[in-house]
Amino acid sequence: MSNEKNTDFDFSKIDEILERHEPTAVIAILQDIQEIYRYLPPQIFPYLAKKLNTSEARIYSVATFYENFSLEPKGKYVIKVCDGTACHVRKSIPILTYLRDELGLNESKHTTDDLTFTLETVSCLGACGLAPVLTVNDVVHPEMTPDKAAALLKELKEEK
Ligand code: FES
């Protein structure tokens, strides 16, 4: 990591988070950091290691063990399309395909270059009665179709 990158990064927010937690509460610290940045920026690993008096490898292993932590930047709007059984049989795939095509994303590219949208799939959002379901930043949108997804996308783009 270059020094330049480190100088650019504002560690004061990380310090505020560290003040709120015990040094052993690595998961809670990472959760708070992710809440601010929507992912875990690479700069935080050496910084936390020093501040928490532990190794970068240990913090990294916690970050990679829990699938809720992301090491990649996420968009302002995180769209999760459910592809659990109930949603799948009610045609979640055409919705996913529509969104991927529209946003220029695919199975390996999940986030638009302008960091506006991240598109992910999940295995069940716990709202099977409303299938097919997607969420935008954890807000549930029930009984979706590609047309409804198009209207939603338009709304989000206008909001942005
Ligand atoms: S399978 Fe989609 S909400 Fe449960």
PDB file of C-alpha atoms and ligand atoms in Angstrom:
ATOM      1  CA  MET A   1       0.000   0.000   0.000  1.00  0.00           C
ATOM      2  CA  SER A   2       1.378   3.394  -0.942  1.00  0.00           C
ATOM      3  CA  ASN A   3       1.969   6.091   1.647  1.00  0.00           C
ATOM      4  CA  GLU A   4       0.064   8.477  -0.544  1.00  0.00           C
ATOM      5  CA  LYS A   5      -3.074   6.377  -0.147  1.00  0.00           C
ATOM      6  CA  ASN A   6      -2.603   6.335   3.596  1.00  0.00           C
ATOM      7  CA  THR A   7      -2.263  10.104   3.800  1.00  0.00           C
ATOM      8  CA  ASP A   8      -5.438  10.556   1.770  1.00  0.00           C
ATOM      9  CA  PHE A   9      -7.472   8.385   4.083  1.00  0.00           C
ATOM     10  CA  ASP A  10      -9.250  10.104   6.957  1.00  0.00           C
ATOM     11  CA  PHE A  11      -8.542   7.939   9.986  1.00  0.00           C
ATOM     12  CA  SER A  12     -10.416  10.213  12.405  1.00  0.00           C
ATOM     13  CA  LYS A  13     -13.657   8.306  11.785  1.00  0.00           C
ATOM     14  CA  ILE A  14     -11.859   5.064  12.569  1.00  0.00           C
ATOM     15  CA  ASP A  15     -10.520   6.603  15.785  1.00  0.00           C
ATOM     16  CA  GLU A  16     -14.053   7.577  16.815  1.00  0.00           C
ATOM     17  CA  ILE A  17     -15.190   4.001  16.274  1.00  0.00           C
ATOM     18  CA  LEU A  18     -12.245   2.651  18.247  1.00  0.00           C
ATOM     19  CA  GLU A  19     -13.141   4.886  21.161  1.00  0.00           C
ATOM     20  CA  ARG A  20     -16.602   3.288  21.337  1.00  0.00           C
ATOM     21  CA  HIS A  21     -15.382  -0.310  21.545  1.00  0.00           C
ATOM     22  CA  GLU A  22     -13.162  -2.595  23.543  1.00  0.00           C
ATOM     23  CA  PRO A  23     -10.012  -3.461  21.562  1.00  0.00           C
ATOM     24  CA  THR A  24     -11.102  -7.104  21.482  1.00  0.00           C
ATOM     25  CA  ALA A  25     -14.433  -6.319  19.785  1.00  0.00           C
ATOM     26  CA  VAL A  26     -13.014  -6.682  16.273  1.00  0.00           C
ATOM     27  CA  ILE A  27     -16.314  -7.732  14.679  1.00  0.00           C
ATOM     28  CA  ALA A  28     -18.218  -4.750  16.112  1.00  0.00           C
ATOM     29  CA  ILE A  29     -15.417  -2.414  15.025  1.00  0.00           C
ATOM     30  CA  LEU A  30     -15.462  -3.796  11.472  1.00  0.00           C
ATOM     31  CA  GLN A  31     -19.279  -3.553  11.383  1.00  0.00           C
ATOM     32  CA  ASP A  32     -19.151   0.133  12.314  1.00  0.00           C
ATOM     33  CA  ILE A  33     -16.467   0.801   9.712  1.00  0.00           C
ATOM     34  CA  GLN A  34     -18.488  -0.971   7.041  1.00  0.00           C
ATOM     35  CA  GLU A  35     -21.552   1.049   7.990  1.00  0.00           C
ATOM     36  CA  ILE A  36     -19.673   4.237   7.090  1.00  0.00           C
ATOM     37  CA  TYR A  37     -17.885   3.090   3.924  1.00  0.00           C
ATOM     38  CA  ARG A  38     -20.262   0.293   2.805  1.00  0.00           C
ATOM     39  CA  TYR A  39     -17.159  -1.930   2.634  1.00  0.00           C
ATOM     40  CA  LEU A  40     -13.867  -2.401   4.470  1.00  0.00           C
ATOM     41  CA  PRO A  41     -11.283  -0.141   2.842  1.00  0.00           C
ATOM     42  CA  PRO A  42      -7.791  -1.734   2.548  1.00  0.00           C
ATOM     43  CA  GLN A  43      -6.201   1.137   4.508  1.00  0.00           C
ATOM     44  CA  ILE A  44      -7.933   0.107   7.717  1.00  0.00           C
ATOM     45  CA  PHE A  45      -6.130  -3.229   8.085  1.00  0.00           C
ATOM     46  CA  PRO A  46      -2.611  -2.003   8.956  1.00  0.00           C
ATOM     47  CA  TYR A  47      -4.124   0.838  10.965  1.00  0.00           C
ATOM     48  CA  LEU A  48      -6.332  -1.419  13.088  1.00  0.00           C
ATOM     49  CA  ALA A  49      -3.498  -3.910  13.551  1.00  0.00           C
ATOM     50  CA  LYS A  50      -1.366  -1.177  15.063  1.00  0.00           C
ATOM     51  CA  LYS A  51      -4.132   0.338  17.175  1.00  0.00           C
ATOM     52  CA  LEU A  52      -5.462  -2.994  18.432  1.00  0.00           C
ATOM     53  CA  ASN A  53      -2.018  -4.408  18.956  1.00  0.00           C
ATOM     54  CA  THR A  54      -2.656  -7.438  16.810  1.00  0.00           C
ATOM     55  CA  SER A  55      -1.697  -8.667  13.341  1.00  0.00           C
ATOM     56  CA  GLU A  56      -3.175  -7.559  10.030  1.00  0.00           C
ATOM     57  CA  ALA A  57      -3.698 -11.237   9.237  1.00  0.00           C
ATOM     58  CA  ARG A  58      -5.965 -11.700  12.247  1.00  0.00           C
ATOM     59  CA  ILE A  59      -8.191  -8.772  11.329  1.00  0.00           C
ATOM     60  CA  TYR A  60      -8.213  -9.867   7.706  1.00  0.00           C
ATOM     61  CA  SER A  61      -9.248 -13.384   8.714  1.00  0.00           C
ATOM     62  CA  VAL A  62     -12.226 -11.995  10.687  1.00  0.00           C
ATOM     63  CA  ALA A  63     -13.185  -9.808   7.696  1.00  0.00           C
ATOM     64  CA  THR A  64     -13.094 -12.712   5.278  1.00  0.00           C
ATOM     65  CA  PHE A  65     -14.761 -15.240   7.604  1.00  0.00           C
ATOM     66  CA  TYR A  66     -18.070 -13.370   7.835  1.00  0.00           C
ATOM     67  CA  GLU A  67     -19.802 -13.043   4.508  1.00  0.00           C
ATOM     68  CA  ASN A  68     -21.489  -9.798   5.527  1.00  0.00           C
ATOM     69  CA  PHE A  69     -18.159  -8.029   5.319  1.00  0.00           C
ATOM     70  CA  SER A  70     -17.148  -6.780   1.920  1.00  0.00           C
ATOM     71  CA  LEU A  71     -13.609  -6.054   0.824  1.00  0.00           C
ATOM     72  CA  GLU A  72     -14.826  -4.442  -2.372  1.00  0.00           C
ATOM     73  CA  PRO A  73     -16.396  -1.011  -2.636  1.00  0.00           C
ATOM     74  CA  LYS A  74     -20.169  -1.100  -2.937  1.00  0.00           C
ATOM     75  CA  GLY A  75     -22.549   1.222  -4.714  1.00  0.00           C
ATOM     76  CA  LYS A  76     -24.786   3.824  -3.115  1.00  0.00           C
ATOM     77  CA  TYR A  77     -27.719   1.499  -3.837  1.00  0.00           C
ATOM     78  CA  VAL A  78     -27.192  -2.144  -3.006  1.00  0.00           C
ATOM     79  CA  ILE A  79     -29.825  -4.209  -4.814  1.00  0.00           C
ATOM     80  CA  LYS A  80     -30.242  -7.792  -3.672  1.00  0.00           C
ATOM     81  CA  VAL A  81     -32.320 -10.033  -5.888  1.00  0.00           C
ATOM     82  CA  CYS A  82     -33.572 -13.097  -4.058  1.00  0.00           C
ATOM     83  CA  ASP A  83     -33.032 -16.359  -5.850  1.00  0.00           C
ATOM     84  CA  GLY A  84     -34.232 -18.680  -3.123  1.00  0.00           C
ATOM     85  CA  THR A  85     -36.659 -21.419  -4.132  1.00  0.00           C
ATOM     86  CA  ALA A  86     -39.889 -19.419  -3.687  1.00  0.00           C
ATOM     87  CA  CYS A  87     -38.530 -16.452  -5.640  1.00  0.00           C
ATOM     88  CA  HIS A  88     -36.859 -18.628  -8.261  1.00  0.00           C
ATOM     89  CA  VAL A  89     -40.083 -20.462  -9.158  1.00  0.00           C
ATOM     90  CA  ARG A  90     -41.846 -17.121  -9.387  1.00  0.00           C
ATOM     91  CA  LYS A  91     -39.317 -15.953 -11.933  1.00  0.00           C
ATOM     92  CA  SER A  92     -36.611 -13.994 -10.155  1.00  0.00           C
ATOM     93  CA  ILE A  93     -34.069 -14.745 -12.901  1.00  0.00           C
ATOM     94  CA  PRO A  94     -35.675 -12.514 -15.572  1.00  0.00           C
ATOM     95  CA  ILE A  95     -35.546  -9.669 -13.019  1.00  0.00           C
ATOM     96  CA  LEU A  96     -31.881 -10.341 -12.317  1.00  0.00           C
ATOM     97  CA  THR A  97     -31.097 -10.579 -16.036  1.00  0.00           C
ATOM     98  CA  TYR A  98     -32.912  -7.330 -16.706  1.00  0.00           C
ATOM     99  CA  LEU A  99     -31.005  -5.482 -13.973  1.00  0.00           C
ATOM    100  CA  ARG A 100     -27.657  -6.933 -15.034  1.00  0.00           C
ATOM    101  CA  ASP A 101     -28.204  -5.920 -18.652  1.00  0.00           C
ATOM    102  CA  GLU A 102     -29.463  -2.488 -17.748  1.00  0.00           C
ATOM    103  CA  LEU A 103     -26.580  -1.758 -15.356  1.00  0.00           C
ATOM    104  CA  GLY A 104     -23.872  -3.420 -17.453  1.00  0.00           C
ATOM    105  CA  LEU A 105     -23.098  -5.915 -14.688  1.00  0.00           C
ATOM    106  CA  ASN A 106     -22.591  -9.657 -14.679  1.00  0.00           C
ATOM    107  CA  GLU A 107     -21.752 -12.594 -12.426  1.00  0.00           C
ATOM    108  CA  SER A 108     -18.255 -11.327 -11.707  1.00  0.00           C
ATOM    109  CA  LYS A 109     -18.834  -7.562 -11.904  1.00  0.00           C
ATOM    110  CA  HIS A 110     -21.269  -6.538  -9.190  1.00  0.00           C
ATOM    111  CA  THR A 111     -20.809  -2.787  -8.948  1.00  0.00           C
ATOM    112  CA  THR A 112     -21.125  -0.032 -11.538  1.00  0.00           C
ATOM    113  CA  ASP A 113     -17.976   1.995 -12.199  1.00  0.00           C
ATOM    114  CA  ASP A 114     -19.592   5.169 -10.867  1.00  0.00           C
ATOM    115  CA  LEU A 115     -20.295   3.331  -7.574  1.00  0.00           C
ATOM    116  CA  THR A 116     -24.026   3.993  -7.831  1.00  0.00           C
ATOM    117  CA  PHE A 117     -25.335   0.431  -7.983  1.00  0.00           C
ATOM    118  CA  THR A 118     -24.272  -2.915  -6.585  1.00  0.00           C
ATOM    119  CA  LEU A 119     -26.275  -5.926  -7.689  1.00  0.00           C
ATOM    120  CA  GLU A 120     -26.147  -9.139  -5.679  1.00  0.00           C
ATOM    121  CA  THR A 121     -28.168 -12.306  -5.319  1.00  0.00           C
ATOM    122  CA  VAL A 122     -29.222 -13.836  -2.026  1.00  0.00           C
ATOM    123  CA  SER A 123     -30.626 -17.235  -1.207  1.00  0.00           C
ATOM    124  CA  CYS A 124     -33.672 -16.116   0.816  1.00  0.00           C
ATOM    125  CA  LEU A 125     -34.687 -12.735   2.189  1.00  0.00           C
ATOM    126  CA  GLY A 126     -37.204 -14.254   4.590  1.00  0.00           C
ATOM    127  CA  ALA A 127     -40.181 -12.810   2.726  1.00  0.00           C
ATOM    128  CA  CYS A 128     -41.132 -15.826   0.604  1.00  0.00           C
ATOM    129  CA  GLY A 129     -44.870 -14.973   0.743  1.00  0.00           C
ATOM    130  CA  LEU A 130     -44.064 -11.826  -1.244  1.00  0.00           C
ATOM    131  CA  ALA A 131     -41.974 -13.595  -3.904  1.00  0.00           C
ATOM    132  CA  PRO A 132     -40.271 -12.644  -6.071  1.00  0.00           C
ATOM    133  CA  VAL A 133     -38.560 -10.141  -3.823  1.00  0.00           C
ATOM    134  CA  LEU A 134     -35.655  -7.777  -4.073  1.00  0.00           C
ATOM    135  CA  THR A 135     -34.257  -5.273  -1.590  1.00  0.00           C
ATOM    136  CA  VAL A 136     -32.669  -1.891  -2.137  1.00  0.00           C
ATOM    137  CA  ASN A 137     -30.483  -0.971   0.835  1.00  0.00           C
ATOM    138  CA  ASP A 138     -32.478  -3.487   2.887  1.00  0.00           C
ATOM    139  CA  VAL A 139     -35.911  -2.083   1.956  1.00  0.00           C
ATOM    140  CA  VAL A 140     -38.082  -4.914   0.630  1.00  0.00           C
ATOM    141  CA  HIS A 141     -39.774  -4.593  -2.758  1.00  0.00           C
ATOM    142  CA  PRO A 142     -42.369  -7.369  -3.119  1.00  0.00           C
ATOM    143  CA  GLU A 143     -43.846  -9.210  -6.099  1.00  0.00           C
ATOM    144  CA  MET A 144     -41.335  -7.863  -8.575  1.00  0.00           C
ATOM    145  CA  THR A 145     -41.338  -8.197 -12.351  1.00  0.00           C
ATOM    146  CA  PRO A 146     -38.791  -6.906 -14.879  1.00  0.00           C
ATOM    147  CA  ASP A 147     -41.199  -4.008 -15.592  1.00  0.00           C
ATOM    148  CA  LYS A 148     -41.453  -3.092 -11.926  1.00  0.00           C
ATOM    149  CA  ALA A 149     -37.652  -3.361 -11.650  1.00  0.00           C
ATOM    150  CA  ALA A 150     -37.349  -0.958 -14.611  1.00  0.00           C
ATOM    151  CA  ALA A 151     -39.609   1.573 -12.869  1.00  0.00           C
ATOM    152  CA  LEU A 152     -37.681   1.186  -9.622  1.00  0.00           C
ATOM    153  CA  LEU A 153     -34.343   1.678 -11.369  1.00  0.00           C
ATOM    154  CA  LYS A 154     -35.657   4.804 -13.047  1.00  0.00           C
ATOM    155  CA  GLU A 155     -36.771   6.150  -9.671  1.00  0.00           C
ATOM    156  CA  LEU A 156     -33.380   5.464  -8.096  1.00  0.00           C
ATOM    157  CA  LYS A 157     -31.520   7.089 -10.976  1.00  0.00           C
ATOM    158  CA  GLU A 158     -33.695  10.193 -10.654  1.00  0.00           C
ATOM    159  CA  GLU A 159     -33.210  10.256  -6.886  1.00  0.00           C
ATOM    160  CA  LYS A 160     -29.456  10.144  -7.404  1.00  0.00           C
TER     161      LYS A 160
HETATM  162  S1  FES B   1     -37.021 -17.409  -1.353  1.00  0.00           S
HETATM  163 FE1  FES B   1     -37.068 -15.305  -1.783  1.00  0.00          FE
HETATM  164  S2  FES B   1     -37.724 -14.453   0.074  1.00  0.00           S
HETATM  165 FE2  FES B   1     -37.558 -16.541   0.520  1.00  0.00          FE
END
